[in-house]
PDB file of C-alpha atoms and ligand atoms in Angstrom:
ATOM      1  CA  MET V   1     -20.183   1.723  19.341  1.00 57.00           C
ATOM      2  CA  MET V   2     -19.350   2.363  15.710  1.00 68.00           C
ATOM      3  CA  SER V   3     -17.135  -0.028  13.792  1.00 81.00           C
ATOM      4  CA  ARG V   4     -13.482   0.979  13.786  1.00 93.00           C
ATOM      5  CA  LEU V   5     -11.909   2.821  10.871  1.00 97.00           C
ATOM      6  CA  LYS V   6     -10.156   0.386   8.554  1.00 98.00           C
ATOM      7  CA  LEU V   7      -6.562   0.540   7.395  1.00 98.00           C
ATOM      8  CA  VAL V   8      -5.757  -1.828   4.537  1.00 99.00           C
ATOM      9  CA  GLY V   9      -2.235  -2.577   3.375  1.00 99.00           C
ATOM     10  CA  PHE V  10      -1.554  -4.009  -0.058  1.00 99.00           C
ATOM     11  CA  ALA V  11       1.831  -5.346  -1.162  1.00 99.00           C
ATOM     12  CA  GLY V  12       2.280  -5.838  -4.904  1.00 99.00           C
ATOM     13  CA  SER V  13       4.520  -8.881  -4.539  1.00 98.00           C
ATOM     14  CA  TYR V  14       3.918 -12.622  -4.855  1.00 98.00           C
ATOM     15  CA  ASN V  15       6.979 -13.482  -2.800  1.00 98.00           C
ATOM     16  CA  ARG V  16       6.703 -14.989   0.649  1.00 98.00           C
ATOM     17  CA  PRO V  17       8.658 -13.831   2.510  1.00 98.00           C
ATOM     18  CA  SER V  18       8.614 -10.410   0.871  1.00 98.00           C
ATOM     19  CA  LYS V  19      10.414  -7.196   1.737  1.00 98.00           C
ATOM     20  CA  THR V  20       7.511  -5.221   0.331  1.00 99.00           C
ATOM     21  CA  PHE V  21       5.010  -7.071   2.519  1.00 99.00           C
ATOM     22  CA  ALA V  22       7.311  -6.599   5.522  1.00 98.00           C
ATOM     23  CA  LEU V  23       7.497  -2.855   4.841  1.00 99.00           C
ATOM     24  CA  VAL V  24       3.742  -2.477   4.338  1.00 99.00           C
ATOM     25  CA  ASP V  25       2.978  -4.531   7.440  1.00 99.00           C
ATOM     26  CA  HIS V  26       5.479  -2.544   9.503  1.00 99.00           C
ATOM     27  CA  ILE V  27       3.891   0.760   8.446  1.00 99.00           C
ATOM     28  CA  ALA V  28       0.353  -0.592   8.836  1.00 98.00           C
ATOM     29  CA  THR V  29       1.027  -1.915  12.334  1.00 98.00           C
ATOM     30  CA  ILE V  30       2.468   1.349  13.646  1.00 98.00           C
ATOM     31  CA  ALA V  31      -0.267   3.462  12.041  1.00 98.00           C
ATOM     32  CA  SER V  32      -3.018   1.184  13.361  1.00 97.00           C
ATOM     33  CA  GLU V  33      -1.619   1.189  16.893  1.00 97.00           C
ATOM     34  CA  ARG V  34      -1.330   4.967  16.824  1.00 97.00           C
ATOM     35  CA  TYR V  35      -4.787   5.769  15.445  1.00 96.00           C
ATOM     36  CA  GLY V  36      -6.783   2.720  16.544  1.00 96.00           C
ATOM     37  CA  PHE V  37      -7.456   1.458  13.023  1.00 97.00           C
ATOM     38  CA  GLU V  38      -8.542  -2.095  12.312  1.00 97.00           C
ATOM     39  CA  LYS V  39      -5.671  -3.475  10.203  1.00 98.00           C
ATOM     40  CA  ARG V  40      -5.640  -5.883   7.247  1.00 98.00           C
ATOM     41  CA  VAL V  41      -2.677  -6.522   4.959  1.00 99.00           C
ATOM     42  CA  HIS V  42      -2.761  -8.458   1.671  1.00 99.00           C
ATOM     43  CA  ASP V  43      -0.375  -9.362  -1.118  1.00 99.00           C
ATOM     44  CA  LEU V  44      -0.754 -10.525  -4.713  1.00 98.00           C
ATOM     45  CA  THR V  45      -0.700 -14.168  -3.612  1.00 98.00           C
ATOM     46  CA  ASP V  46      -3.883 -13.452  -1.625  1.00 98.00           C
ATOM     47  CA  VAL V  47      -5.429 -12.176  -4.867  1.00 98.00           C
ATOM     48  CA  GLY V  48      -4.544 -15.501  -6.501  1.00 98.00           C
ATOM     49  CA  PRO V  49      -4.613 -16.984  -9.981  1.00 98.00           C
ATOM     50  CA  THR V  50      -7.707 -15.378 -11.513  1.00 98.00           C
ATOM     51  CA  LEU V  51      -6.073 -11.935 -11.671  1.00 98.00           C
ATOM     52  CA  GLY V  52      -4.060 -12.558 -14.836  1.00 98.00           C
ATOM     53  CA  GLN V  53      -7.065 -13.362 -17.014  1.00 98.00           C
ATOM     54  CA  ALA V  54      -9.468 -10.864 -15.481  1.00 98.00           C
ATOM     55  CA  GLN V  55     -10.557  -7.964 -17.664  1.00 98.00           C
ATOM     56  CA  ARG V  56     -13.026  -6.626 -15.099  1.00 98.00           C
ATOM     57  CA  GLN V  57     -13.863  -7.138 -11.422  1.00 98.00           C
ATOM     58  CA  GLY V  58     -16.583  -9.666 -12.279  1.00 98.00           C
ATOM     59  CA  ASP V  59     -13.946 -12.007 -13.761  1.00 98.00           C
ATOM     60  CA  LEU V  60     -12.213 -12.382 -10.372  1.00 98.00           C
ATOM     61  CA  ASP V  61     -12.963 -15.312  -8.077  1.00 98.00           C
ATOM     62  CA  ALA V  62     -14.385 -14.703  -4.608  1.00 98.00           C
ATOM     63  CA  ALA V  63     -10.996 -14.551  -2.852  1.00 98.00           C
ATOM     64  CA  ALA V  64      -9.605 -11.986  -5.288  1.00 98.00           C
ATOM     65  CA  LEU V  65     -12.765  -9.918  -5.216  1.00 98.00           C
ATOM     66  CA  ALA V  66     -12.717  -9.892  -1.412  1.00 98.00           C
ATOM     67  CA  VAL V  67      -9.201  -8.407  -1.439  1.00 99.00           C
ATOM     68  CA  LEU V  68     -10.183  -5.801  -4.023  1.00 99.00           C
ATOM     69  CA  LYS V  69     -13.277  -4.873  -2.013  1.00 98.00           C
ATOM     70  CA  GLU V  70     -11.214  -4.425   1.137  1.00 98.00           C
ATOM     71  CA  VAL V  71      -8.827  -2.158  -0.747  1.00 99.00           C
ATOM     72  CA  VAL V  72     -11.553   0.073  -2.172  1.00 98.00           C
ATOM     73  CA  ASP V  73     -13.554   0.133   1.093  1.00 98.00           C
ATOM     74  CA  ALA V  74     -10.547   1.078   3.261  1.00 98.00           C
ATOM     75  CA  ASP V  75     -10.565   4.346   5.173  1.00 98.00           C
ATOM     76  CA  VAL V  76      -6.814   4.578   4.651  1.00 98.00           C
ATOM     77  CA  LEU V  77      -4.572   2.568   2.345  1.00 98.00           C
ATOM     78  CA  VAL V  78      -0.900   1.628   2.643  1.00 99.00           C
ATOM     79  CA  ILE V  79       0.318   0.613  -0.799  1.00 99.00           C
ATOM     80  CA  GLY V  80       3.686  -1.054  -1.322  1.00 99.00           C
ATOM     81  CA  SER V  81       5.269  -2.165  -4.558  1.00 99.00           C
ATOM     82  CA  PRO V  82       8.541  -3.851  -5.362  1.00 99.00           C
ATOM     83  CA  THR V  83      10.529  -2.034  -8.056  1.00 98.00           C
ATOM     84  CA  TYR V  84      10.711  -3.960 -11.327  1.00 98.00           C
ATOM     85  CA  LYS V  85      12.724  -2.340 -14.119  1.00 98.00           C
ATOM     86  CA  GLY V  86      12.425   1.058 -12.495  1.00 98.00           C
ATOM     87  CA  SER V  87       8.660   0.850 -11.975  1.00 98.00           C
ATOM     88  CA  TYR V  88       5.903  -1.262 -10.392  1.00 98.00           C
ATOM     89  CA  PRO V  89       5.380  -4.866 -11.573  1.00 98.00           C
ATOM     90  CA  GLY V  90       2.885  -5.455 -14.347  1.00 98.00           C
ATOM     91  CA  MET V  91       0.677  -7.668 -12.186  1.00 98.00           C
ATOM     92  CA  PHE V  92       0.440  -4.992  -9.513  1.00 99.00           C
ATOM     93  CA  LYS V  93      -0.673  -2.518 -12.201  1.00 99.00           C
ATOM     94  CA  HIS V  94      -3.144  -5.052 -13.528  1.00 99.00           C
ATOM     95  CA  PHE V  95      -4.750  -5.346 -10.080  1.00 99.00           C
ATOM     96  CA  ILE V  96      -5.001  -1.556  -9.867  1.00 99.00           C
ATOM     97  CA  ASP V  97      -6.362  -1.452 -13.450  1.00 98.00           C
ATOM     98  CA  LEU V  98      -9.421  -3.410 -12.273  1.00 98.00           C
ATOM     99  CA  ILE V  99     -10.379  -0.648  -9.827  1.00 98.00           C
ATOM    100  CA  ASP V 100     -12.921   1.899 -11.099  1.00 98.00           C
ATOM    101  CA  PRO V 101     -11.707   5.512 -11.034  1.00 94.00           C
ATOM    102  CA  GLU V 102     -14.264   6.672  -8.470  1.00 98.00           C
ATOM    103  CA  GLN V 103     -13.471   3.794  -6.082  1.00 98.00           C
ATOM    104  CA  LEU V 104     -10.297   5.468  -4.802  1.00 98.00           C
ATOM    105  CA  ARG V 105     -11.332   9.088  -5.137  1.00 98.00           C
ATOM    106  CA  ALA V 106     -10.192  11.220  -2.162  1.00 98.00           C
ATOM    107  CA  LYS V 107      -8.853   8.166  -0.295  1.00 98.00           C
ATOM    108  CA  PRO V 108      -5.743   8.809   1.835  1.00 98.00           C
ATOM    109  CA  ILE V 109      -2.960   6.581   0.508  1.00 99.00           C
ATOM    110  CA  LEU V 110       0.515   6.111   1.920  1.00 99.00           C
ATOM    111  CA  ILE V 111       2.706   5.033  -1.003  1.00 99.00           C
ATOM    112  CA  SER V 112       5.808   2.898  -0.513  1.00 99.00           C
ATOM    113  CA  ALA V 113       8.183   0.762  -2.527  1.00 99.00           C
ATOM    114  CA  THR V 114      11.167  -1.542  -2.144  1.00 99.00           C
ATOM    115  CA  GLY V 115      14.057  -2.066  -4.521  1.00 98.00           C
ATOM    116  CA  GLY V 116      17.382  -3.843  -4.633  1.00 98.00           C
ATOM    117  CA  GLY V 117      19.370  -0.604  -4.376  1.00 97.00           C
ATOM    118  CA  ASP V 118      18.889   3.148  -4.051  1.00 97.00           C
ATOM    119  CA  ARG V 119      19.047   4.017  -7.733  1.00 97.00           C
ATOM    120  CA  HIS V 120      15.298   3.831  -8.260  1.00 98.00           C
ATOM    121  CA  ALA V 121      14.238   5.572  -5.043  1.00 98.00           C
ATOM    122  CA  LEU V 122      12.239   8.133  -7.017  1.00 98.00           C
ATOM    123  CA  MET V 123       9.989   5.442  -8.439  1.00 98.00           C
ATOM    124  CA  VAL V 124       7.562   6.320  -5.628  1.00 98.00           C
ATOM    125  CA  GLU V 125       7.350   9.886  -7.009  1.00 98.00           C
ATOM    126  CA  HIS V 126       7.544   9.158 -10.720  1.00 98.00           C
ATOM    127  CA  GLN V 127       5.495   5.963 -10.933  1.00 98.00           C
ATOM    128  CA  LEU V 128       3.315   5.354  -7.856  1.00 98.00           C
ATOM    129  CA  ARG V 129       2.245   8.940  -7.156  1.00 99.00           C
ATOM    130  CA  PRO V 130       0.937   9.656 -10.688  1.00 98.00           C
ATOM    131  CA  LEU V 131      -0.817   6.274 -10.769  1.00 98.00           C
ATOM    132  CA  PHE V 132      -2.894   7.233  -7.734  1.00 98.00           C
ATOM    133  CA  GLY V 133      -3.156  10.786  -9.053  1.00 98.00           C
ATOM    134  CA  PHE V 134      -5.214   9.314 -11.887  1.00 98.00           C
ATOM    135  CA  PHE V 135      -7.699   8.097  -9.247  1.00 98.00           C
ATOM    136  CA  MET V 136      -7.763  11.542  -7.585  1.00 98.00           C
ATOM    137  CA  ALA V 137      -6.687   9.911  -4.350  1.00 98.00           C
ATOM    138  CA  HIS V 138      -4.835  11.791  -1.596  1.00 98.00           C
ATOM    139  CA  THR V 139      -1.340  10.341  -1.642  1.00 98.00           C
ATOM    140  CA  LEU V 140       0.417  11.459   1.556  1.00 98.00           C
ATOM    141  CA  PRO V 141       3.219  13.988   1.034  1.00 98.00           C
ATOM    142  CA  THR V 142       5.914  11.651   2.383  1.00 98.00           C
ATOM    143  CA  ALA V 143       6.478   8.524   0.300  1.00 99.00           C
ATOM    144  CA  ILE V 144       8.629   5.639   1.547  1.00 99.00           C
ATOM    145  CA  TYR V 145      11.329   3.803  -0.391  1.00 99.00           C
ATOM    146  CA  ALA V 146      13.424   1.023   1.138  1.00 99.00           C
ATOM    147  CA  SER V 147      16.317  -0.905  -0.402  1.00 98.00           C
ATOM    148  CA  ASP V 148      17.729  -4.344   0.417  1.00 98.00           C
ATOM    149  CA  ARG V 149      20.091  -3.003   3.049  1.00 97.00           C
ATOM    150  CA  ASP V 150      17.213  -1.495   5.050  1.00 98.00           C
ATOM    151  CA  PHE V 151      16.088  -5.039   5.969  1.00 98.00           C
ATOM    152  CA  VAL V 152      17.503  -7.796   8.129  1.00 98.00           C
ATOM    153  CA  ASP V 153      15.632 -11.110   7.963  1.00 98.00           C
ATOM    154  CA  TYR V 154      12.701  -9.411   6.228  1.00 98.00           C
ATOM    155  CA  LYS V 155      12.321  -6.884   9.031  1.00 98.00           C
ATOM    156  CA  VAL V 156      12.721  -3.118   8.744  1.00 98.00           C
ATOM    157  CA  ASN V 157      16.131  -2.368  10.240  1.00 98.00           C
ATOM    158  CA  SER V 158      17.153   1.218   9.519  1.00 98.00           C
ATOM    159  CA  ASP V 159      16.759   4.225  11.807  1.00 98.00           C
ATOM    160  CA  ALA V 160      16.554   6.669   8.898  1.00 98.00           C
ATOM    161  CA  LEU V 161      13.801   4.596   7.291  1.00 98.00           C
ATOM    162  CA  LYS V 162      11.914   4.288  10.577  1.00 98.00           C
ATOM    163  CA  GLN V 163      12.084   8.053  11.055  1.00 98.00           C
ATOM    164  CA  ARG V 164      10.728   8.681   7.558  1.00 98.00           C
ATOM    165  CA  ILE V 165       7.923   6.172   8.165  1.00 98.00           C
ATOM    166  CA  GLY V 166       7.075   8.157  11.313  1.00 98.00           C
ATOM    167  CA  PHE V 167       6.761  11.369   9.272  1.00 98.00           C
ATOM    168  CA  ALA V 168       4.420   9.696   6.788  1.00 98.00           C
ATOM    169  CA  ILE V 169       2.285   8.238   9.599  1.00 98.00           C
ATOM    170  CA  ASP V 170       2.060  11.712  11.203  1.00 97.00           C
ATOM    171  CA  GLU V 171       0.517  12.933   7.949  1.00 98.00           C
ATOM    172  CA  ILE V 172      -2.425  10.518   8.274  1.00 98.00           C
ATOM    173  CA  ALA V 173      -3.718  12.632  11.186  1.00 97.00           C
ATOM    174  CA  ALA V 174      -4.911  15.379   8.823  1.00 97.00           C
ATOM    175  CA  PHE V 175      -7.585  13.027   7.462  1.00 97.00           C
ATOM    176  CA  PHE V 176      -8.924  11.881  10.814  1.00 94.00           C
ATOM    177  CA  PRO V 177      -9.859  14.648  13.213  1.00 86.00           C
ATOM    178  CA  ALA V 178      -9.923  13.495  16.842  1.00 78.00           C
ATOM    179  CA  GLN V 179     -13.714  13.348  16.966  1.00 63.00           C
ATOM    180  CA  LYS V 180     -13.801  10.972  13.982  1.00 71.00           C
ATOM    181  CA  LEU V 181     -11.330   8.623  15.668  1.00 77.00           C
ATOM    182  CA  ALA V 182     -13.178   8.889  18.997  1.00 69.00           C
ATOM    183  CA  ALA V 183     -16.522   8.197  17.327  1.00 69.00           C
ATOM    184  CA  ALA V 184     -15.126   5.002  15.857  1.00 71.00           C
ATOM    185  CA  GLU V 185     -13.963   3.650  19.229  1.00 68.00           C
TER     186      GLU V 185
HETATM  187  C1  FMN C 201      12.015  -8.697 -12.484  1.00 94.56           C
HETATM  188  C2  FMN C 201      12.698  -7.883 -11.431  1.00 94.56           C
HETATM  189  C3  FMN C 201      13.112  -6.599 -11.744  1.00 94.56           C
HETATM  190  C4  FMN C 201      13.737  -5.807 -10.781  1.00 94.56           C
HETATM  191  N1  FMN C 201      14.101  -4.542 -11.119  1.00 94.56           N
HETATM  192  C5  FMN C 201      14.648  -3.724 -10.164  1.00 94.56           C
HETATM  193  C6  FMN C 201      14.975  -2.375 -10.490  1.00 94.56           C
HETATM  194  O1  FMN C 201      14.780  -1.896 -11.588  1.00 94.56           O
HETATM  195  N2  FMN C 201      15.508  -1.609  -9.494  1.00 94.56           N
HETATM  196  C7  FMN C 201      15.737  -2.088  -8.224  1.00 94.56           C
HETATM  197  O2  FMN C 201      16.213  -1.345  -7.368  1.00 94.56           O
HETATM  198  N3  FMN C 201      15.425  -3.380  -7.904  1.00 94.56           N
HETATM  199  C8  FMN C 201      14.898  -4.189  -8.847  1.00 94.56           C
HETATM  200  N4  FMN C 201      14.549  -5.484  -8.509  1.00 94.56           N
HETATM  201  C9  FMN C 201      14.737  -5.953  -7.121  1.00 94.56           C
HETATM  202  C10 FMN C 201      13.440  -5.878  -6.323  1.00 94.56           C
HETATM  203  O3  FMN C 201      12.775  -4.629  -6.484  1.00 94.56           O
HETATM  204  C11 FMN C 201      13.708  -6.036  -4.813  1.00 94.56           C
HETATM  205  O4  FMN C 201      14.409  -7.217  -4.569  1.00 94.56           O
HETATM  206  C12 FMN C 201      12.400  -5.992  -4.017  1.00 94.56           C
HETATM  207  O5  FMN C 201      12.667  -5.569  -2.712  1.00 94.56           O
HETATM  208  C13 FMN C 201      11.696  -7.335  -3.985  1.00 94.56           C
HETATM  209  O6  FMN C 201      10.544  -7.202  -3.203  1.00 94.56           O
HETATM  210  P1  FMN C 201       9.783  -8.465  -2.543  1.00 94.56           P
HETATM  211  O7  FMN C 201      10.761  -9.119  -1.605  1.00 94.56           O
HETATM  212  O8  FMN C 201       8.647  -7.831  -1.837  1.00 94.56           O
HETATM  213  O9  FMN C 201       9.330  -9.334  -3.666  1.00 94.56           O
HETATM  214  C14 FMN C 201      13.954  -6.307  -9.477  1.00 94.56           C
HETATM  215  C15 FMN C 201      13.541  -7.614  -9.171  1.00 94.56           C
HETATM  216  C16 FMN C 201      12.924  -8.392 -10.125  1.00 94.56           C
HETATM  217  C17 FMN C 201      12.485  -9.797  -9.775  1.00 94.56           C
END
């Protein structure tokens, strides 16, 4: 038996509870159930206090490095970012800045974001997609944006959002032909 394919979710928020974490975990859970992935989800609080001072991966403590390693070793990534001033937060970018360009090359990445309202819904297209374009990763065609009113008690609670999440999860299939999934069982 081979080890299962790994899906890693990463939420670029320190908040607990967090709408971004809730969104990433929701997506990650459905995708993992559908494709049989082993699921892990982390946030910036898991990365911890050494991130701010780190100029390279070697400056991170063991906990932070473990999260970064999981992200770069994932077979599929679900990235979520809160929207800060129309973009991703600086600390989220700083975490991504520590990743070497070749570490995300050709990786399938589902990109998602949360924001207070709908005005910055295109931040997934104008901020997150080009960021992962730099890494030559495969961002999935459907990106997910959720605003405050898509959540109740930090749970995804919108049929339109759930439908869009379903479309994005369908798109993961292109990267994992049936025999690859079967081989990992
Ligand atoms: C510093 C800061 C800046 C923000 N800027 C925006 C913004 O430009 N557009 C927006 O829609 N929401 C903005 N928000 C709201 C957050 O994006 C929103 O509440 C998000 O869902 C929080 O995610 P979390 O619960 O995972 O931390 C901002 C929040 C903070 C704290």
